Amino acid sequence: ASDGAAVTRRARQAAPAAPEEVMSEGRGLKRKPWEEEGFRCPYLDTINRMVLDFDFEKACSVTGNNFNVYACLVCGKYFQGRGKHTQAYTHALQEGHHVYMNLQDGRTYCLPDGYEVVDSSLKDIQAMLDPEFTKSNISTLDTKPVYARGVDGSDYMP
């Protein structure tokens, strides 16, 4: 029995692992790509900021429940849950929309994989979940011009 184990050990040491087959700490388990250092969610470019509107009641568009609600950052609809057999998970599978933000804490997840997406490009969306206005911000609303950038890269005043 020990000879077979030694042969298996030597075979594992001799065969180079494919990049997607990174072994985790000797247990022989494959690590998921999002567990790797420096991983960036490949679906961030599917986010459509033009359809996001957080002024509505934060309730699921299917069940009407207002707890554990996530916004689909692709189409702007609200869905409950993110585990299997939930509305958000089902929407991710049916529509191919992968990026969801929790409407309570602003944490973002990729479904159906379930990993948390941590990226600085989401800070503007997180800030819109619960915007804060100071008196100085409010006093300059009508006097200070606000510019936005169009899809073509040009600046304009909305």
GROMACS .gro file of C-alpha atoms in nm:
model
  158
    1ALA     CA    1   0.000   0.000   0.000
    2SER     CA    2   0.287   0.239   0.072
    3ASP     CA    3   0.439   0.182  -0.276
    4GLY     CA    4   0.113   0.289  -0.442
    5ALA     CA    5   0.097   0.603  -0.226
    6ALA     CA    6   0.457   0.689  -0.313
    7VAL     CA    7   0.389   0.648  -0.687
    8THR     CA    8   0.078   0.868  -0.659
    9ARG     CA    9   0.276   1.132  -0.467
   10ARG     CA   10   0.553   1.131  -0.731
   11ALA     CA   11   0.298   1.156  -1.015
   12ARG     CA   12   0.136   1.458  -0.849
   13GLN     CA   13   0.472   1.626  -0.802
   14ALA     CA   14   0.579   1.561  -1.163
   15ALA     CA   15   0.258   1.676  -1.336
   16PRO     CA   16   0.226   2.055  -1.358
   17ALA     CA   17  -0.115   2.187  -1.255
   18ALA     CA   18  -0.322   2.386  -1.503
   19PRO     CA   19  -0.378   2.748  -1.393
   20GLU     CA   20  -0.745   2.682  -1.315
   21GLU     CA   21  -0.655   2.376  -1.110
   22VAL     CA   22  -0.469   2.534  -0.821
   23MET     CA   23  -0.459   2.296  -0.528
   24SER     CA   24  -0.554   2.441  -0.192
   25GLU     CA   25  -0.323   2.366   0.098
   26GLY     CA   26  -0.263   1.997   0.039
   27ARG     CA   27  -0.625   1.883   0.052
   28GLY     CA   28  -0.637   1.815  -0.321
   29LEU     CA   29  -0.931   2.052  -0.371
   30LYS     CA   30  -0.943   2.290  -0.666
   31ARG     CA   31  -0.958   2.657  -0.578
   32LYS     CA   32  -1.218   2.866  -0.753
   33PRO     CA   33  -1.084   3.147  -0.977
   34TRP     CA   34  -1.240   3.414  -0.751
   35GLU     CA   35  -1.040   3.279  -0.457
   36GLU     CA   36  -0.717   3.374  -0.631
   37GLU     CA   37  -0.525   3.690  -0.546
   38GLY     CA   38  -0.603   3.977  -0.783
   39PHE     CA   39  -0.916   3.820  -0.934
   40ARG     CA   40  -1.152   4.075  -1.097
   41CYS     CA   41  -1.515   3.985  -1.165
   42PRO     CA   42  -1.557   3.938  -1.542
   43TYR     CA   43  -1.917   4.066  -1.531
   44LEU     CA   44  -1.852   4.420  -1.405
   45ASP     CA   45  -1.879   4.551  -1.761
   46THR     CA   46  -2.241   4.428  -1.778
   47ILE     CA   47  -2.355   4.676  -1.511
   48ASN     CA   48  -2.597   4.930  -1.657
   49ARG     CA   49  -2.592   5.245  -1.441
   50MET     CA   50  -2.862   5.405  -1.658
   51VAL     CA   51  -3.133   5.168  -1.529
   52LEU     CA   52  -3.042   5.185  -1.160
   53ASP     CA   53  -3.292   5.377  -0.948
   54PHE     CA   54  -3.289   5.335  -0.571
   55ASP     CA   55  -3.581   5.571  -0.504
   56PHE     CA   56  -3.833   5.285  -0.510
   57GLU     CA   57  -3.937   5.080  -0.210
   58LYS     CA   58  -3.666   4.822  -0.157
   59ALA     CA   59  -3.893   4.520  -0.209
   60CYS     CA   60  -3.862   4.210  -0.427
   61SER     CA   61  -4.029   4.254  -0.767
   62VAL     CA   62  -4.157   3.893  -0.749
   63THR     CA   63  -4.260   3.831  -0.386
   64GLY     CA   64  -4.306   4.187  -0.260
   65ASN     CA   65  -4.102   4.108   0.052
   66ASN     CA   66  -3.877   4.385   0.177
   67PHE     CA   67  -3.605   4.186   0.354
   68ASN     CA   68  -3.287   4.036   0.209
   69VAL     CA   69  -3.340   4.225  -0.119
   70TYR     CA   70  -3.078   4.260  -0.393
   71ALA     CA   71  -3.074   4.490  -0.695
   72CYS     CA   72  -2.975   4.336  -1.025
   73LEU     CA   73  -2.713   4.582  -1.149
   74VAL     CA   74  -2.776   4.477  -1.509
   75CYS     CA   75  -3.151   4.545  -1.539
   76GLY     CA   76  -3.227   4.737  -1.219
   77LYS     CA   77  -3.496   4.502  -1.084
   78TYR     CA   78  -3.509   4.398  -0.719
   79PHE     CA   79  -3.503   4.033  -0.613
   80GLN     CA   80  -3.504   3.853  -0.282
   81GLY     CA   81  -3.219   3.632  -0.161
   82ARG     CA   82  -2.906   3.509  -0.332
   83GLY     CA   83  -2.897   3.141  -0.238
   84LYS     CA   84  -3.023   2.857  -0.455
   85HIS     CA   85  -3.400   2.856  -0.511
   86THR     CA   86  -3.430   3.234  -0.456
   87GLN     CA   87  -3.564   3.494  -0.696
   88ALA     CA   88  -3.223   3.659  -0.752
   89TYR     CA   89  -3.054   3.324  -0.818
   90THR     CA   90  -3.328   3.223  -1.062
   91HIS     CA   91  -3.305   3.560  -1.241
   92ALA     CA   92  -2.928   3.514  -1.274
   93LEU     CA   93  -2.975   3.174  -1.439
   94GLN     CA   94  -3.267   3.271  -1.663
   95GLU     CA   95  -3.145   3.611  -1.780
   96GLY     CA   96  -2.769   3.575  -1.753
   97HIS     CA   97  -2.748   3.877  -1.521
   98HIS     CA   98  -2.468   3.815  -1.274
   99VAL     CA   99  -2.404   4.123  -1.057
  100TYR     CA  100  -2.630   4.195  -0.757
  101MET     CA  101  -2.605   4.450  -0.476
  102ASN     CA  102  -2.758   4.408  -0.132
  103LEU     CA  103  -2.990   4.705  -0.079
  104GLN     CA  104  -2.918   4.722   0.296
  105ASP     CA  105  -2.540   4.717   0.317
  106GLY     CA  106  -2.423   4.772  -0.044
  107ARG     CA  107  -2.224   4.449  -0.060
  108THR     CA  108  -2.210   4.314  -0.415
  109TYR     CA  109  -2.218   3.953  -0.528
  110CYS     CA  110  -2.183   3.754  -0.847
  111LEU     CA  111  -2.458   3.499  -0.898
  112PRO     CA  112  -2.497   3.209  -0.942
  113ASP     CA  113  -2.133   3.161  -0.828
  114GLY     CA  114  -2.205   3.342  -0.501
  115TYR     CA  115  -1.873   3.520  -0.447
  116GLU     CA  116  -1.853   3.874  -0.315
  117VAL     CA  117  -1.734   4.135  -0.563
  118VAL     CA  118  -1.501   4.391  -0.408
  119ASP     CA  119  -1.415   4.661  -0.659
  120SER     CA  120  -1.369   5.037  -0.626
  121SER     CA  121  -1.571   5.093  -0.945
  122LEU     CA  122  -1.887   5.012  -0.743
  123LYS     CA  123  -1.844   5.297  -0.493
  124ASP     CA  124  -2.060   5.539  -0.694
  125ILE     CA  125  -2.348   5.291  -0.695
  126GLN     CA  126  -2.308   5.217  -0.324
  127ALA     CA  127  -2.319   5.591  -0.251
  128MET     CA  128  -2.654   5.618  -0.432
  129LEU     CA  129  -2.814   5.354  -0.207
  130ASP     CA  130  -2.834   5.599   0.081
  131PRO     CA  131  -2.726   5.944  -0.038
  132GLU     CA  132  -2.633   6.208   0.217
  133PHE     CA  133  -2.667   6.579   0.155
  134THR     CA  134  -2.508   6.852   0.362
  135LYS     CA  135  -2.647   7.203   0.386
  136SER     CA  136  -2.360   7.328   0.169
  137ASN     CA  137  -2.443   7.067  -0.099
  138ILE     CA  138  -2.806   7.173  -0.102
  139SER     CA  139  -2.723   7.545  -0.120
  140THR     CA  140  -2.515   7.495  -0.438
  141LEU     CA  141  -2.763   7.274  -0.627
  142ASP     CA  142  -2.895   7.561  -0.839
  143THR     CA  143  -2.568   7.751  -0.877
  144LYS     CA  144  -2.289   7.497  -0.935
  145PRO     CA  145  -2.298   7.322  -1.275
  146VAL     CA  146  -2.287   6.942  -1.274
  147TYR     CA  147  -2.131   6.761  -1.565
  148ALA     CA  148  -2.174   6.402  -1.674
  149ARG     CA  149  -1.981   6.198  -1.927
  150GLY     CA  150  -2.165   6.053  -2.225
  151VAL     CA  151  -2.108   5.710  -2.372
  152ASP     CA  152  -1.899   5.869  -2.647
  153GLY     CA  153  -1.672   6.029  -2.386
  154SER     CA  154  -1.805   6.384  -2.422
  155ASP     CA  155  -1.904   6.599  -2.124
  156TYR     CA  156  -2.256   6.737  -2.095
  157MET     CA  157  -2.488   6.897  -1.841
  158PRO     CA  158  -2.782   6.667  -1.765
   0.00000   0.00000   0.00000
